[in-house]
Amino acid sequence: MPILCLFIMQEKLLNKYTDRTWIGIIIAVSLVVIAVVALLIYNAQTVTTFNARIYFLPKLNAFLNGSVAVLITVGYIFIRNKKWKIHRFCMLTAFCFSIAFLVSYILYHAQAPETIFGDLNHDGHLDAMEKLQVGNIRYFYYVILITHILLAAAIVPMTLLTLFRIWKKQVKKHRKMGQLTFPVWLYVSVTGVIVYLMISPYYPI
């Protein structure tokens, strides 16, 4: 009976608004999320003290990103073999992990100062000696970081829209959107782990 009630509520909610309205809601939610994250990244440049207790969060974020990468890859393999129930489980779990990542990311960047790649003495600046020590690999790091950030912003509406299409039982549109979403989501997840592995030696703890 409770499941039937939830199903009826879902149908009523879906039919209450047009697709255009739902897409507008998705865009609005995505813009809010992106704005909050951008504000936190900017705020990190003004934070001068750090709380050592929050430095487990980057490890958690890397774990969540890695888990998402595995889940969506497995989900992709299952849908290629027409096992849609397992595919749905993998993708919904990956989406939940992504939400958990977002919450953890916000909690961390709301309290942590900016960590600069190559800043061995944690003074917030990269001096000539530190630049020499880290070498040209920092350019590789920043390429990975910038592409990760840009595509992470894009993946918010992409995943929401992909889920919306299957929620509305628009299978063809879901499949078409999923073909775009999967490689971007996978890249963001994998590079999230790479960014953590590269920046973690420079955390001030």
XYZ file of C-alpha atoms in Angstrom:
205
model
C 0.000 0.000 0.000
C 2.735 2.581 0.833
C 4.509 1.748 -2.442
C 1.246 2.248 -4.361
C 0.763 5.635 -2.666
C 4.309 6.690 -3.611
C 3.724 5.602 -7.193
C 0.495 7.630 -7.421
C 2.222 10.671 -5.882
C 5.078 10.354 -8.385
C 2.660 10.199 -11.318
C 0.776 13.252 -10.062
C 4.004 15.167 -9.571
C 5.239 14.275 -13.045
C 2.008 15.319 -14.698
C 1.666 18.514 -12.673
C 4.269 20.354 -14.770
C 5.304 20.282 -18.415
C 8.715 19.035 -19.563
C 9.754 22.631 -20.195
C 8.970 23.543 -16.586
C 10.897 20.564 -15.245
C 13.896 21.415 -17.412
C 13.719 24.988 -16.107
C 13.764 23.630 -12.545
C 16.773 21.435 -13.395
C 18.652 24.418 -14.847
C 17.791 26.582 -11.822
C 18.949 23.918 -9.344
C 22.150 23.391 -11.348
C 22.931 27.112 -11.390
C 22.420 27.337 -7.614
C 24.768 24.387 -7.028
C 27.416 25.827 -9.365
C 27.134 29.272 -7.745
C 27.539 27.831 -4.239
C 30.622 25.822 -5.254
C 32.146 28.839 -7.055
C 31.575 30.978 -3.963
C 33.266 28.376 -1.771
C 36.286 28.170 -4.077
C 36.570 31.962 -3.926
C 36.068 31.915 -0.142
C 38.906 29.397 0.260
C 41.333 32.123 -0.840
C 40.355 34.249 2.172
C 40.453 31.508 4.840
C 43.702 31.676 6.815
C 43.147 29.077 9.537
C 42.399 25.410 9.162
C 40.594 22.801 11.204
C 42.578 19.564 11.187
C 39.413 17.579 11.852
C 38.021 18.283 8.370
C 40.986 16.865 6.461
C 39.430 13.414 6.339
C 36.868 14.870 3.915
C 39.186 14.982 0.850
C 39.850 11.259 1.368
C 36.129 10.654 1.596
C 35.607 12.705 -1.561
C 38.217 10.654 -3.429
C 36.547 7.441 -2.244
C 33.144 8.674 -3.403
C 34.537 9.774 -6.771
C 36.257 6.435 -7.267
C 33.105 4.571 -6.290
C 31.047 6.614 -8.748
C 33.523 5.800 -11.534
C 33.217 2.070 -10.801
C 29.424 2.168 -10.450
C 28.727 4.017 -13.683
C 31.180 1.801 -15.590
C 29.509 -1.341 -14.252
C 26.109 0.204 -14.937
C 27.141 0.941 -18.516
C 28.284 -2.657 -19.011
C 24.996 -4.002 -17.659
C 22.821 -1.799 -19.869
C 24.872 -2.894 -22.881
C 23.826 -6.427 -21.912
C 20.187 -5.294 -21.483
C 20.178 -5.878 -17.723
C 18.347 -2.653 -16.968
C 17.434 -3.409 -13.326
C 21.089 -3.742 -12.274
C 21.931 -0.771 -14.496
C 19.311 1.319 -12.708
C 20.633 0.257 -9.296
C 24.224 1.162 -10.242
C 23.295 4.541 -11.690
C 20.989 5.569 -8.847
C 23.634 4.511 -6.312
C 26.243 6.530 -8.228
C 23.898 9.522 -8.190
C 23.420 9.193 -4.406
C 27.205 8.956 -3.964
C 27.565 12.117 -6.075
C 25.133 13.949 -3.799
C 27.112 12.737 -0.771
C 30.280 13.993 -2.472
C 28.710 17.403 -3.073
C 27.709 17.721 0.596
C 31.184 16.654 1.745
C 32.838 19.002 -0.770
C 30.788 21.956 0.463
C 31.536 21.154 4.113
C 35.262 20.971 3.386
C 35.615 24.099 1.254
C 33.483 26.134 3.638
C 36.181 25.673 6.301
C 39.473 24.903 4.575
C 41.992 27.404 3.191
C 43.157 27.106 -0.401
C 45.825 24.463 -0.969
C 48.362 25.418 -3.640
C 49.996 22.663 -5.650
C 53.724 22.613 -4.852
C 53.443 24.745 -1.698
C 55.680 22.620 0.519
C 55.966 25.080 3.413
C 52.215 25.874 3.415
C 52.706 29.645 3.396
C 50.117 30.192 0.678
C 52.687 31.165 -1.956
C 54.830 29.307 -4.460
C 58.387 30.598 -4.290
C 61.126 30.026 -6.863
C 62.563 27.008 -5.042
C 59.166 25.327 -4.753
C 58.474 25.938 -8.450
C 61.823 24.363 -9.290
C 61.110 21.341 -7.087
C 57.632 20.673 -8.430
C 58.704 21.216 -12.034
C 56.456 21.181 -15.081
C 54.112 18.626 -13.549
C 52.155 21.498 -12.002
C 51.015 22.497 -15.498
C 49.665 18.979 -15.969
C 47.939 19.270 -12.596
C 46.246 22.535 -13.514
C 45.075 21.165 -16.874
C 43.481 18.225 -15.056
C 42.048 20.506 -12.364
C 40.564 23.090 -14.738
C 38.982 20.508 -17.043
C 37.673 18.668 -13.970
C 36.045 21.827 -12.583
C 34.503 22.888 -15.893
C 33.084 19.457 -16.664
C 31.938 19.010 -13.051
C 29.826 22.136 -13.545
C 28.411 20.702 -16.776
C 27.662 17.291 -15.296
C 25.186 18.675 -12.743
C 22.422 19.485 -15.263
C 23.448 16.570 -17.474
C 22.892 13.922 -14.788
C 19.673 15.558 -13.611
C 18.331 15.710 -17.160
C 19.332 12.100 -17.854
C 17.497 10.943 -14.715
C 14.514 13.133 -15.572
C 14.165 11.509 -18.996
C 13.919 7.999 -17.556
C 11.705 9.252 -14.709
C 9.299 10.418 -17.423
C 9.739 7.080 -19.212
C 11.246 8.838 -22.233
C 13.566 5.938 -22.989
C 14.930 7.138 -26.345
C 15.716 10.611 -24.983
C 17.221 9.032 -21.853
C 19.454 6.802 -23.952
C 20.572 9.701 -26.136
C 21.316 11.901 -23.115
C 23.036 9.023 -21.321
C 25.473 8.606 -24.206
C 26.624 12.181 -23.602
C 26.490 12.047 -19.816
C 28.425 8.811 -19.262
C 31.879 9.851 -20.625
C 31.703 13.275 -18.960
C 30.609 11.792 -15.617
C 33.345 9.161 -15.836
C 36.005 11.781 -16.632
C 34.920 13.991 -13.731
C 34.942 11.051 -11.314
C 38.344 9.696 -12.372
C 40.015 13.114 -12.482
C 38.561 13.857 -9.049
C 40.642 10.987 -7.684
C 43.711 12.092 -9.662
C 43.413 15.664 -8.363
C 43.220 14.369 -4.778
C 46.272 12.136 -5.199
C 48.274 15.022 -6.650
C 47.253 17.749 -4.186
C 47.100 15.711 -0.958
C 50.873 15.912 -0.240
C 50.456 19.689 0.098
C 47.677 19.700 2.695
C 48.856 21.575 5.837
C 48.677 18.544 8.142
